[in-house]
Amino acid sequence: MLDRTTALQTYQTFIDGRWTDAVSGKTFQTFDPYTGAPWALIPECDKADVDRAVDAAHRAFESGAWPKMTPTARGKIMRRIAELIEQHAEHLGEVEVRDNGKLISEMVAQTKYMPQWFYYYAGLADKIHGSVMSVDRPDHFTYILREPVGVCAFITPWNSPLMLATWKLAPALAAGCTVVIKPSEFTSASLLEFMKLVIAESGLPPGVVNVVTGYGPVVGEPLVTHPKVAKVAFTGGSATGARVNELAAKTFKKVSLELGGKSPNIVFDDCILDDAISGAISGIFAATGQTCIAGSRLLLQETIHDQFVEKLVAMAKAARLGDPALAETQVGPVTTPPQYQKILSYIDIAKQEGAKCVLGGGAAGSDEGGGQYFVKPTIFTGVNNKMRIAQEEVFGPVLSVIKFKDEEEAVAIANDIAYGLGAGVWTQSVRRAHTMASRIKAGTVWVNTYRAVSFLMPFGGYKASGLGRENGAEAIDGYLQSKSVWINNGAGGGNPFIMKTAS
Ligand code: NDP
């Protein structure tokens, strides 16, 4: 059970295998979104700390034990990381709840699932290999090496802090990279606990994984512009992602971006109604709507629209708001005060745009199970796809319901958006399921399910939802680069003024 009675806890950050304060000595408070009270002090790092963290990661990459370690030995350490997470999953999940206010059942489920990423990529570590090529020069021996890119900078958001760091960390370690992580200023504590209970005990050499805590522009920008950083992996909003991409481009870093979404959850009249209603709820009210894959546009076929909305409203109305640390709670607080204000302002925008509010529509007070940062589960009908409430990411428990006539119109509405992260389809027709899966422009399409993720399945966005993929075997490619090696076993000579093409 989450203990909220402890005194203000003070954390240090973790650089080069050692616990340390920020160079400036400054700290900032982190808040419990349910009580609104500060519960921990976090080092307020700045460029000086970024420099020492990147220097440590660079040293660890270039010399020392890590680059000398065989891939099999790296895999062994990663399996140890997985075992340590298993031991501490409950505690790590509780720290997440304290920091981001999401449901204990969801956060502990995430921390219990995280070891699978380390087991899976540990298994891949010694299966990374190059290849011998047969170029059309018979006296040449040619081969391709697969090498780690170098120091990687990870920037992560507040909604699933450890899970999203894991999606980056596991493939990066398997590839042989070293890492500096900047967590969100709102949720740094769980990563620091993870460093203490897992990384520091795993046998990883010093400097392989480092953390710099602090504010986005102050820590994030020096990190993504640092000349010794080779790759940036970012998860967050699309506007911040664009800024990160622009900054990283100046020094030609490799970049992967997992960004926002406005995912369509499309319900056809041949669906199993109760499953689809539950899928619509899970798409938008789980995690208080604070997920990048929220099914925030519910596309309903006009033939079932009224019946569906009626049942959906009844089910959403019954959702239990309350303390996220209690197992029975279904909707918790919004994680950050700015996010709370943003959600309320989008509710106003939807009303001004003429959408009809059929449920919720504002803050939830303590008489409704809510409190300081609670928003009522909110449903708008009569939304058309041109409205801001249909096009812009709210990142909260606010659903826009849009009517469609047929498959053609559903596809047109689903794809008429800047984003392309996820999509749901509810139908019993096999033909329709496959057709919709192929026609929707999104990185993930779920049919008769929603919000399912696995370490085996690539995750990422089309269009403004991102660049590159996390998870699955292909994620490792983002942390590797190829080197072509040519060995001439024959005679030298030839015309030095022309390129050596086919003999
Ligand atoms: P932000 O983009 O505000 O922040 C993400 C991270 O970037 C934080 O660590 C933040 O630090 C940091 N940051 C902020 N400004 C800068 C900067 N100028 N340079 C470098 N780093 C910076 O997103 P949120 O934390 O608000 O997360 C919500 C967003 O993340 C949503 O849009 C959501 O869709 C997206 N997301 C995407 C996922 C995906 O996999 N596609 C998964 C989860 C979320 P700080 O917090 O200290 O400001």
PDB file of N, CA, C and O in Angstrom, residues 407 411 430-440:
ATOM      1  N   GLU A 407     -17.844   2.539 -44.880  1.00  0.00           N
ATOM      2  CA  GLU A 407     -16.405   2.271 -44.759  1.00  0.00           C
ATOM      3  C   GLU A 407     -15.557   3.380 -45.398  1.00  0.00           C
ATOM      4  O   GLU A 407     -14.564   3.828 -44.824  1.00  0.00           O
ATOM      5  N   VAL A 411     -12.772   5.704 -43.436  1.00  0.00           N
ATOM      6  CA  VAL A 411     -11.345   5.789 -43.773  1.00  0.00           C
ATOM      7  C   VAL A 411     -10.952   7.252 -44.014  1.00  0.00           C
ATOM      8  O   VAL A 411      -9.909   7.724 -43.536  1.00  0.00           O
ATOM      9  N   VAL A 430     -14.261 -10.226 -41.316  1.00  0.00           N
ATOM     10  CA  VAL A 430     -12.826 -10.440 -41.528  1.00  0.00           C
ATOM     11  C   VAL A 430     -12.338  -9.564 -42.684  1.00  0.00           C
ATOM     12  O   VAL A 430     -11.275  -8.940 -42.616  1.00  0.00           O
ATOM     13  N   ARG A 431     -13.141  -9.480 -43.733  1.00  0.00           N
ATOM     14  CA  ARG A 431     -12.748  -8.666 -44.882  1.00  0.00           C
ATOM     15  C   ARG A 431     -12.556  -7.210 -44.454  1.00  0.00           C
ATOM     16  O   ARG A 431     -11.550  -6.582 -44.738  1.00  0.00           O
ATOM     17  N   ARG A 432     -13.526  -6.702 -43.707  1.00  0.00           N
ATOM     18  CA  ARG A 432     -13.459  -5.302 -43.291  1.00  0.00           C
ATOM     19  C   ARG A 432     -12.259  -5.069 -42.353  1.00  0.00           C
ATOM     20  O   ARG A 432     -11.578  -4.048 -42.449  1.00  0.00           O
ATOM     21  N   ALA A 433     -12.007  -6.024 -41.469  1.00  0.00           N
ATOM     22  CA  ALA A 433     -10.890  -5.882 -40.521  1.00  0.00           C
ATOM     23  C   ALA A 433      -9.573  -5.698 -41.282  1.00  0.00           C
ATOM     24  O   ALA A 433      -8.798  -4.773 -41.010  1.00  0.00           O
ATOM     25  N   HIS A 434      -9.326  -6.565 -42.264  1.00  0.00           N
ATOM     26  CA  HIS A 434      -8.059  -6.471 -43.006  1.00  0.00           C
ATOM     27  C   HIS A 434      -8.022  -5.238 -43.906  1.00  0.00           C
ATOM     28  O   HIS A 434      -6.978  -4.596 -44.040  1.00  0.00           O
ATOM     29  N   THR A 435      -9.165  -4.906 -44.509  1.00  0.00           N
ATOM     30  CA  THR A 435      -9.199  -3.727 -45.388  1.00  0.00           C
ATOM     31  C   THR A 435      -8.898  -2.464 -44.581  1.00  0.00           C
ATOM     32  O   THR A 435      -8.084  -1.630 -44.979  1.00  0.00           O
ATOM     33  N   MET A 436      -9.558  -2.335 -43.438  1.00  0.00           N
ATOM     34  CA  MET A 436      -9.336  -1.143 -42.605  1.00  0.00           C
ATOM     35  C   MET A 436      -7.886  -1.113 -42.108  1.00  0.00           C
ATOM     36  O   MET A 436      -7.253  -0.062 -42.102  1.00  0.00           O
ATOM     37  N   ALA A 437      -7.357  -2.273 -41.705  1.00  0.00           N
ATOM     38  CA  ALA A 437      -5.969  -2.308 -41.206  1.00  0.00           C
ATOM     39  C   ALA A 437      -5.016  -1.822 -42.281  1.00  0.00           C
ATOM     40  O   ALA A 437      -4.032  -1.138 -41.988  1.00  0.00           O
ATOM     41  N   SER A 438      -5.296  -2.139 -43.535  1.00  0.00           N
ATOM     42  CA  SER A 438      -4.350  -1.717 -44.567  1.00  0.00           C
ATOM     43  C   SER A 438      -4.582  -0.259 -44.982  1.00  0.00           C
ATOM     44  O   SER A 438      -3.663   0.414 -45.400  1.00  0.00           O
ATOM     45  N   ARG A 439      -5.810   0.266 -44.852  1.00  0.00           N
ATOM     46  CA  ARG A 439      -6.081   1.610 -45.373  1.00  0.00           C
ATOM     47  C   ARG A 439      -5.834   2.732 -44.358  1.00  0.00           C
ATOM     48  O   ARG A 439      -5.664   3.886 -44.733  1.00  0.00           O
ATOM     49  N   ILE A 440      -5.793   2.398 -43.080  1.00  0.00           N
ATOM     50  CA  ILE A 440      -5.598   3.463 -42.078  1.00  0.00           C
ATOM     51  C   ILE A 440      -4.115   3.795 -41.949  1.00  0.00           C
ATOM     52  O   ILE A 440      -3.283   2.896 -41.821  1.00  0.00           O
TER      53      ILE A 440
END
